[in-house]
Amino acid sequence: MTIRRLLVANRGEIARRVFRTAKEMGIFTVAVHSEGDADAPFVGDADLGVALGGTTATESYLDSEKVLAAAISVGADAIHPGYGFLSENADFAQAVINAGITWVGPPPSAIAAMGDKLEAKRTMVGAEVPTLPSLEVSESSDLGAIAQEIGFPLLVKASAGGGGKGMRVVENKANLEDAVVGAKREALNAFGNDTVYMERYLEKPRHVEFQVLADTQGEVVILGDRDCSMQRRHQKVLEEAPAPGIPDEMRAEMSERCANACRQIGYRGAGTFEFLYENGEFFFIEMNTRLQVEHPITEAITGIDIVCEQIKIAAGEPLCVTQKDIRLQGHAVECRINA
């Protein structure tokens, strides 16, 4: 299968990034935009721009029906979601596939499974990927008993959460009930889902993630790791690749476990396994079933164009490299500007 006309369901930097590689591959590019973005640079980068209407993200980039209608109207044969917006929306991915358009991303089933942190952790346990002890909180749960089993300090987390929303650190039993109520309320407001769970809390962990690529032939390649420990309000500020100070044998073991997990869930495309690392141990946090903001630093040390591989995988082509071909050369740092 050949992808000839690619619509990017996103805006700004990531849209420009995907357009750059698509043009190098000889693919016709299509941008979608809100009213306020009509003259934005990313629209000018594309071969064709389509107005979605609306002034807010909800009225434009998050309106899956508008985006899909735009793709159909211009004869796009593929959609790349970038990151954010609809990139991890399993229903949108399935709608794209149902419309006969190629989805440049993992199967909807994988997006759905990894989108729920509790379900993702259960999957990782089955794949023998290390996880932190955790238990779901239900209406009938004995909070004290759960806390005692996990131990203080612990973390109350939203199952559908991200970016620190629906998260509370609890030091003792006296603050437990308030933390659960607050986390559930915040999770419901942010994600429409108030399911929370308790998890063992690590005091001073590092945040280390592994970049994966998986094709439709069942091959999986790990493109090294990144350290994302420097954060502000649970949002990454600085990332390094490769992660410094990780023993080679530990890096190799974790890479193999991530690859096995990909095979077990039938993963396809680019993805990232995120871990907490403390005292020589890794613990799975979540899997991002999309391109990461920090993907360029992995490209810098591997020489692999991850967007190009995403597009080729979506077209049914095999990976251009095997694991033994991957050589990490040099060191790269990405700094995010917060304004």
C-alpha positions as a printed Julia matrix, in Angstrom:
339×3 Matrix{Float64}:
   0.0     0.0    0.0
   1.24    3.49  -0.86
   0.27    6.6    1.08
  -0.13    9.49  -1.35
  -2.15   12.14   0.49
  -1.61   12.62   4.23
  -3.75   14.81   6.48
  -2.25   15.87   9.81
  -4.97   16.21  12.45
  -3.0    18.69  14.51
  -1.41   22.13  14.5
   1.78   24.03  15.27
   5.18   22.43  15.76
   4.13   18.8   15.44
   2.15   19.44  12.25
   5.21   21.13  10.73
   7.39   18.2   11.84
   5.18   15.62  10.14
   4.8    17.74   6.99
   8.6    17.97   6.68
   9.11   14.23   6.59
   6.02   13.59   4.44
   7.29   16.01   1.8
  10.7    14.33   1.83
   8.84   11.08   1.11
   6.98   12.67  -1.82
   3.6    12.63  -0.06
   0.99   15.36  -0.68
   0.21   17.06   2.64
  -3.05   18.46   4.03
  -3.46   20.76   7.04
  -6.64   21.4    8.99
  -7.05   24.59  10.95
  -9.32   26.63  13.2
 -10.38   30.14  12.26
  -7.58   31.7   14.27
  -4.92   29.49  12.67
  -5.8    30.27   9.05
  -2.53   32.18   8.52
  -0.36   30.1   10.86
   3.0    28.82   9.54
   1.98   25.15   9.73
  -0.89   25.77   7.3
   1.54   27.4    4.88
   3.82   24.36   5.11
   1.1    22.05   3.78
   0.21   21.58   0.13
  -3.45   22.16   1.02
  -5.28   23.68   3.97
  -8.83   22.88   5.07
 -10.79   25.13   7.43
 -12.52   23.31  10.28
 -14.25   26.42  11.56
 -14.52   27.27  15.22
 -12.2    29.28  17.42
 -11.51   26.83  20.25
  -9.84   23.41  20.18
 -13.16   21.78  21.06
 -14.77   23.42  18.03
 -11.94   22.43  15.68
  -9.03   20.07  16.36
 -10.92   18.0   18.95
 -14.02   17.66  16.77
 -13.4    14.21  15.32
 -16.35   14.4   12.93
 -15.07   17.65  11.41
 -11.54   16.29  11.04
 -12.73   13.06   9.42
 -15.07   14.96   7.09
 -12.16   17.18   6.05
 -10.04   14.12   5.23
 -12.81   12.59   3.15
 -13.52   15.85   1.33
  -9.93   16.18   0.04
  -9.41   12.49  -0.68
  -6.79   11.95   2.01
  -5.76    8.3    2.17
  -4.05    8.61   5.58
  -4.3    10.63   8.81
  -1.42   11.34  11.17
  -2.67   12.58  14.57
   0.59   14.08  15.88
   0.51   14.31  19.69
  -2.22   15.66  21.95
  -5.73   16.35  20.65
  -7.07   13.12  19.06
  -3.8    11.17  19.0
  -4.8     8.73  21.76
  -8.51    8.62  21.02
  -9.33    5.0   20.2
 -12.81    5.85  18.9
 -11.37    8.37  16.44
  -8.74    5.88  15.27
 -11.46    3.29  14.66
 -13.63    5.84  12.81
 -10.69    6.65  10.53
 -10.17    2.97   9.77
 -13.91    2.43   9.22
 -13.86    5.26   6.66
 -11.25    3.36   4.66
  -8.47    5.77   5.58
  -5.08    4.62   6.87
  -4.49    5.45  10.53
  -0.85    6.39  11.16
  -0.78    5.0   14.66
  -1.3     1.83  16.7
  -4.44   -0.33  16.57
  -7.44    1.2   18.38
  -7.46   -1.8   20.72
  -3.91   -1.0   21.87
  -4.77    2.68  22.34
  -7.78    1.75  24.47
  -5.89   -0.82  26.55
  -3.0     1.54  27.29
  -5.24    4.58  27.8
  -6.54    3.2   31.09
  -3.65    3.14  33.57
  -5.11    0.26  35.59
  -5.73   -1.85  32.51
  -2.26   -1.0   31.23
  -0.68   -2.11  34.49
  -2.56   -5.42  34.37
  -1.32   -5.95  30.82
   2.26   -5.2   31.84
   2.07   -7.64  34.75
   1.09  -10.31  32.23
   4.04   -9.32  30.05
   6.43   -9.54  33.04
   7.18   -5.82  32.99
   7.85   -4.57  36.57
   5.08   -2.47  38.12
   4.48   -0.77  41.46
   2.04   -2.42  43.91
  -1.39   -0.83  43.37
  -5.06   -1.44  44.12
  -8.23    0.1   42.65
 -10.52    2.12  44.89
 -14.25    1.36  44.59
 -17.29    2.56  46.51
 -17.1    -0.48  48.79
 -13.33   -0.34  49.33
 -11.85   -0.29  52.8
  -9.42    2.59  52.26
  -7.49    1.82  55.41
  -6.99   -1.81  54.46
  -5.78   -0.89  50.97
  -3.41    1.71  52.38
  -2.05   -0.74  54.91
  -1.38   -3.3   52.19
   0.47   -0.79  49.99
   2.09    1.19  52.81
   2.66    4.91  53.39
   3.59    7.14  51.74
   1.32    6.25  48.84
  -0.05    7.9   45.74
  -3.72    8.25  44.81
  -3.95    8.38  40.99
  -6.66    8.76  38.37
  -6.94    5.7   36.14
  -7.69    7.85  33.08
  -5.35   10.63  34.17
  -2.29   12.41  32.95
  -0.24   15.51  33.53
  -0.56   15.26  37.29
  -4.34   15.71  37.33
  -6.22   13.48  39.75
  -3.05   12.74  41.7
  -2.42   13.08  45.44
   0.52   12.07  47.65
  -0.68   10.73  51.01
   1.72   10.58  53.94
  -0.58    9.09  56.56
  -4.04    7.66  57.23
  -5.43   10.98  58.51
  -5.21   12.53  55.03
  -6.29    9.47  53.06
 -10.04   10.0   52.68
  -9.71   13.67  51.69
  -7.05   12.76  49.12
  -9.28   10.1   47.53
 -12.29   12.44  47.38
 -10.18   15.26  45.9
  -8.53   13.02  43.33
 -11.87   11.54  42.22
 -13.41   15.01  41.85
 -10.47   16.33  39.84
 -10.37   13.2   37.66
 -14.08   13.46  36.89
 -13.75   17.12  35.89
 -10.64   16.56  33.78
 -11.31   13.17  32.17
 -14.99   12.37  32.73
 -13.93    9.31  34.73
 -13.51    9.32  38.52
 -11.86    5.91  38.86
  -8.77    6.14  41.07
  -6.3     3.7   42.55
  -3.61    3.68  45.22
  -0.02    2.95  44.38
   3.25    2.69  46.24
   4.94    6.11  46.27
   8.62    6.49  45.44
  10.2     9.5   47.14
  12.97   10.43  44.69
  12.67    8.39  41.49
  13.96    9.26  38.06
  11.56    9.27  35.09
  13.0     7.11  32.3
  11.24    6.08  29.1
  11.95    3.68  26.22
  11.12    4.53  22.59
   9.7     1.62  20.58
   8.88    0.96  16.94
   6.84   -2.07  15.89
   5.83   -3.09  12.38
   2.99   -5.2   10.97
   5.34   -8.19  10.51
   5.82   -8.54  14.27
   9.28   -6.99  14.45
  10.02   -4.63  17.35
  12.97   -2.27  17.74
  13.88   -0.24  20.84
  15.52    3.09  19.98
  17.14    3.56  23.37
  15.86    5.53  26.32
  15.37    9.08  27.56
  15.54   10.68  30.99
  12.6    13.03  31.65
  13.11   13.57  35.38
  13.27   17.36  35.33
   9.61   18.37  35.54
   7.4    21.23  36.7
   3.94   20.32  38.02
   4.34   16.83  36.54
   5.03   18.34  33.1
   8.36   17.55  31.45
  10.77   20.48  31.1
  14.05   18.87  30.06
  14.75   15.52  28.43
  18.03   13.72  27.76
  18.87   10.82  25.47
  20.24    8.4   26.34
  19.35    8.44  30.04
  22.62    8.91  31.96
  23.85    6.43  34.53
  21.77    3.41  33.49
  23.88    0.21  33.5
  24.09   -1.38  30.04
  22.77   -4.72  31.3
  19.76   -3.01  32.9
  19.08   -1.05  29.7
  19.24   -4.26  27.65
  16.91   -6.11  30.04
  14.29   -3.33  30.03
  14.49   -3.0   26.25
  13.75   -6.71  25.87
  10.82   -6.52  28.3
   9.33   -3.57  26.38
   9.75   -5.45  23.09
   8.02   -8.54  24.52
   5.15   -6.39  25.82
   4.69   -4.89  22.34
   4.46   -8.36  20.82
   2.01   -9.51  23.48
  -0.46   -6.65  22.89
  -0.03   -6.67  19.1
   1.38   -3.15  19.09
   2.14   -1.37  15.82
   3.82    1.98  15.13
   5.72    4.29  17.47
   5.17    4.22  21.22
   6.86    4.96  24.51
   7.04    2.94  27.73
   7.41    5.22  30.75
   9.03    4.07  34.01
  10.07    5.28  37.43
  13.67    4.31  38.2
  14.98    4.21  41.77
  17.75    2.26  43.5
  18.47    0.21  40.39
  14.83   -0.83  39.85
  12.34    0.05  37.08
   8.58    0.34  37.6
   6.09    0.81  34.73
   3.95    3.99  34.83
   2.19    4.08  31.48
   2.54    3.67  27.73
   2.08    6.59  25.36
   0.56    5.23  22.15
   1.72    8.11  19.96
   4.69   10.2   18.95
   6.32   11.98  21.91
   7.19   15.67  22.08
  10.76   14.6   22.86
  11.18   12.21  19.93
  13.81   14.43  18.16
  16.5    13.68  20.76
  16.15    9.96  20.06
  16.38   10.7   16.34
  19.54   12.72  17.01
  21.39    9.82  18.66
  20.07    6.99  16.45
  19.79    8.64  13.02
  16.29    7.15  12.67
  13.45    9.37  11.37
  10.64    8.16  13.65
   7.91    9.94  11.67
   9.13    8.3    8.46
   8.99    4.91  10.17
   5.47    5.66  11.46
   4.26    6.36   7.93
   5.99    3.3    6.45
   4.61    1.02   9.16
   1.09    2.36   8.56
   1.56    1.54   4.87
   2.41   -2.05   5.79
   6.15   -1.83   5.18
   8.68   -3.57   7.45
  11.03   -1.66   9.71
  14.16   -0.42   7.95
  16.41   -1.58  10.81
  16.79   -4.44  13.25
  17.78   -4.15  16.91
  21.41   -5.0   16.16
  21.55   -2.07  13.73
  20.75    0.47  16.47
  23.81    2.33  17.72
  23.43    5.18  20.18
  25.88    7.89  19.21
  26.42   11.03  21.23
  24.06   12.72  23.66
  21.05   14.98  23.01
  19.03   17.31  25.22
  15.63   18.94  24.61
  14.46   21.92  26.65
  10.8    22.98  26.63
   9.93   26.62  26.92
   7.16   27.34  29.44
   5.49   30.71  29.03
